[in-house]
Coordinates of C-alpha atoms in Angstrom, one line a residue:
X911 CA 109.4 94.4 95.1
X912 CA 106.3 93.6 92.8
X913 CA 105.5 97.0 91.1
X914 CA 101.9 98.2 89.8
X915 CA 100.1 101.0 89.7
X916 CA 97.0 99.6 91.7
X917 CA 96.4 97.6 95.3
X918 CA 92.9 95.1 94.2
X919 CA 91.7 93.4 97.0
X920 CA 89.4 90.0 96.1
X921 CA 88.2 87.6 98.2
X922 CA 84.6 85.9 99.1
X923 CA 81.5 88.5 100.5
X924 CA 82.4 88.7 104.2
X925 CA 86.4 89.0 103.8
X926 CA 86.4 92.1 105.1
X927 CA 87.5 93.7 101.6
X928 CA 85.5 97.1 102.0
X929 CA 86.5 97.1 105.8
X930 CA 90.1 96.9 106.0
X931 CA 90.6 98.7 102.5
X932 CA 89.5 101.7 103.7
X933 CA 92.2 101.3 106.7
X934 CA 94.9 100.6 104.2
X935 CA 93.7 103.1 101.8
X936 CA 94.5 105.9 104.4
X937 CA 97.5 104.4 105.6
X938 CA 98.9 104.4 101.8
X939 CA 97.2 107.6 101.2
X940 CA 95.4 106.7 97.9
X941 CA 91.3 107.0 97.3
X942 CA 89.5 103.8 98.1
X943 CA 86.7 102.9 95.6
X944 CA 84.3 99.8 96.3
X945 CA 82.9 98.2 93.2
X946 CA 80.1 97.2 94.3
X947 CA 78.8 100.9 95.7
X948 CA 80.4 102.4 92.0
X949 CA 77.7 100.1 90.2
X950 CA 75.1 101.1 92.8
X951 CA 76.3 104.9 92.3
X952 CA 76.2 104.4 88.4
X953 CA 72.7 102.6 88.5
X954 CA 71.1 104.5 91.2
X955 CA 69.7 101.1 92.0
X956 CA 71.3 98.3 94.5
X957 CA 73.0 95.4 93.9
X958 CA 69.7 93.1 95.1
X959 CA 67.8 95.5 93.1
X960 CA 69.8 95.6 89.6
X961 CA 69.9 91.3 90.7
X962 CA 65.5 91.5 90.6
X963 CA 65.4 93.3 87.4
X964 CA 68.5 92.1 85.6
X965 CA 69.6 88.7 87.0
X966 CA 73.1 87.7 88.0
X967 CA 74.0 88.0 84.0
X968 CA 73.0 91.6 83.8
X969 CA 74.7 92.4 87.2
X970 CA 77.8 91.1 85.9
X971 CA 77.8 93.2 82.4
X972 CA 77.5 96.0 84.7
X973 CA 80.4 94.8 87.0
X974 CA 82.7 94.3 83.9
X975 CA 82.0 97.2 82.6
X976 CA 82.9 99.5 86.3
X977 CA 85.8 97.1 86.7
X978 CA 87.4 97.9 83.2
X979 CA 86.8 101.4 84.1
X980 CA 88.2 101.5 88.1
X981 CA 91.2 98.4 87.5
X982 CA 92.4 101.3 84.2
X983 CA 93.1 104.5 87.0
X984 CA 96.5 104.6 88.6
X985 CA 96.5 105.0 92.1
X986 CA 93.9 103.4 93.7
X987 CA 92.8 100.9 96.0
X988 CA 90.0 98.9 94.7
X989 CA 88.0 96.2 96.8
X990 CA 86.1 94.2 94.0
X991 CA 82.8 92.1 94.7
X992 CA 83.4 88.4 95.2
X993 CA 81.8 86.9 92.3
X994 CA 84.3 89.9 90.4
X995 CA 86.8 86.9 89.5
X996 CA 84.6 84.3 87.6
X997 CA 84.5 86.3 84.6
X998 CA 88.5 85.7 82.7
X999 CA 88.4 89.0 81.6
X1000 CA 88.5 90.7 84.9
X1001 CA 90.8 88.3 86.1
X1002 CA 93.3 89.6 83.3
X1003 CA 92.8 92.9 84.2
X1004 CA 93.1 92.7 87.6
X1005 CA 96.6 90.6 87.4
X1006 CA 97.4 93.3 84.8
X1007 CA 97.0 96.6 86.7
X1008 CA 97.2 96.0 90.1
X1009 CA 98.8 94.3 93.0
X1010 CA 96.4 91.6 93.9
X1011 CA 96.0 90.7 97.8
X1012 CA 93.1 87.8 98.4
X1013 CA 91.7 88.1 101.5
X1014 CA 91.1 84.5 102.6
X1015 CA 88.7 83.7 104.8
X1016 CA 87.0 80.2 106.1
X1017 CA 83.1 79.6 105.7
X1018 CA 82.7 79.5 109.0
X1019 CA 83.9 82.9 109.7
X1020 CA 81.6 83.8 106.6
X1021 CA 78.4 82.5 108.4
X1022 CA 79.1 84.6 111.5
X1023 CA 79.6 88.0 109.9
X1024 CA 76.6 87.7 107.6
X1025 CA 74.1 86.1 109.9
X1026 CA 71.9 89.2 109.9
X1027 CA 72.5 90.3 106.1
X1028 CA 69.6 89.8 104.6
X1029 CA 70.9 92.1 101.2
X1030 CA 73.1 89.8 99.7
X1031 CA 70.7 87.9 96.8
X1032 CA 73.7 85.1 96.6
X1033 CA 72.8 84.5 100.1
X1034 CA 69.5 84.1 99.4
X1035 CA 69.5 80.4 99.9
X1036 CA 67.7 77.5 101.8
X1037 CA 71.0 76.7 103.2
X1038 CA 73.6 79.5 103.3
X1039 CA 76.6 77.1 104.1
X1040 CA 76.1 75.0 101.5
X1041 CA 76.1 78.5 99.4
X1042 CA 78.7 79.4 100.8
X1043 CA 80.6 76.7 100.2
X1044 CA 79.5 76.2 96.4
X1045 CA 80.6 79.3 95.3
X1046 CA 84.3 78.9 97.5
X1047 CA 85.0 75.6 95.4
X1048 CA 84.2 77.4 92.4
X1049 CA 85.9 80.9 93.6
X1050 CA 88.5 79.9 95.8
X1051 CA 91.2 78.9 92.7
X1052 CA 90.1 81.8 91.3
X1053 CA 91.0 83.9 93.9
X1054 CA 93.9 81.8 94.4
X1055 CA 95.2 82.0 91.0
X1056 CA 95.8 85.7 90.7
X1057 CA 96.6 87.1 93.7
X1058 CA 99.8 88.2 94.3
X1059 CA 99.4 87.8 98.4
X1060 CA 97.3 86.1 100.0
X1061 CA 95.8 87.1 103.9
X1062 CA 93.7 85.6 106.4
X1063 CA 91.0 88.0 107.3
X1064 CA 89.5 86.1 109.8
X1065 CA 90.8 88.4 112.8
X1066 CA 87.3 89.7 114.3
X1067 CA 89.3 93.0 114.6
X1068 CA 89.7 94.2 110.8
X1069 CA 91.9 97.0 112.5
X1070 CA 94.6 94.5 113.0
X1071 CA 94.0 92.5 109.8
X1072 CA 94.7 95.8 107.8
X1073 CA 98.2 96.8 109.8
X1074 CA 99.2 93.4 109.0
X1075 CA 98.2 93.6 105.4
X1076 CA 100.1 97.3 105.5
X1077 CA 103.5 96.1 107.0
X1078 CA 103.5 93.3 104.6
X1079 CA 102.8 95.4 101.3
X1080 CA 105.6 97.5 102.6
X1081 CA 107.9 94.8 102.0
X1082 CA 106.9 93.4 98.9
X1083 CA 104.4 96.2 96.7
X1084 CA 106.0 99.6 95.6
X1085 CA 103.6 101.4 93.9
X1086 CA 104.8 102.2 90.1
X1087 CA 102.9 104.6 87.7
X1088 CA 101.1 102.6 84.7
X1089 CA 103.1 102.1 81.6
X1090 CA 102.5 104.8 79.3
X1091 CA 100.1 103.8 76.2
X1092 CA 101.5 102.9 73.1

């Protein structure tokens, strides 16, 4: 068993990482948070919004910031923004306080659940494969690198991606309480 107080789910936009945690939030019975809709909540903005006035730079100060704020309950299950990992800080804290499950999915599968998203300002691109693929060579290790379990997601039904993801936490992830501050 791999104990921690948290269940972080990272992967690239179109993983399914809002999707199925919800499912497996219920199923565990702990609140489900989205980081991306927390900055939106805290903002009052969206995400393509705060990206117009701020850039990708001030977007990420703001996702720092509501990371080190949600990865520092006990408890939860968090389902972080993809571009979450490319900061080393975040990384370290999600390794830190959570059990980490990368849901893995191919570009392909990518292109077909975000043909019609036209919100994403990552995506706004010439070529969205190539997009898509620049930012999995650079994010992929990443992703890679701290997760504790790593999932294909690329079952079109996100139903049975999440029961898999449950049966297999239950064999590896017990949920421990932080440790208590020094």
């Amino acid at each position: 068993m791999n104990p921690a107080p948290n269940l972080f789910l990272i992967g690239p936009m179109g993983a399914g990482k809002t999707t199925i945690g919800k499912r497996v939030a219920d199923q565990l019975q702990l609140p489900f948070h989205d980081l991306d809709h927390v900055i939106e909540a805290q903002t009052g903005a969206t995400i393509p919004l705060i990206f117009e006035l701020e850039g990708e730079p001030g977007f990420r100060r703001r996702e720092c910031a509501a990371l080190a704020e949600y990865t520092a309950f006990d408890g939860v299950v968090l389902a972080t923004g993809g571009g979450a990992v490319l900061d080393a800080q975040n990384r370290a804290r999600l390794a830190a306080r959570g059990f980490v499950v990368y849901l893995e999915t191919a570009v392909e599968v990518q292109l077909a659940r975000l043909a019609r998203d036209r919100k994403r300002p990552l995506l706004a691109a010439p070529d969205r494969r190539e997009r898509l693929e620049q930012m999995a060579a650079i994010r992929n290790p990443l992703y890679a690198g701290i997760a504790d379990m790593t999932i294909r997601s690329e079952n079109e039904h996100a139903a049975l991606v999440a029961a898999d993801l449950y049966e297999r936490l239950q064999r590896v992830w017990r949920r421990a309480p932080a440790p208590a501050a020094a």
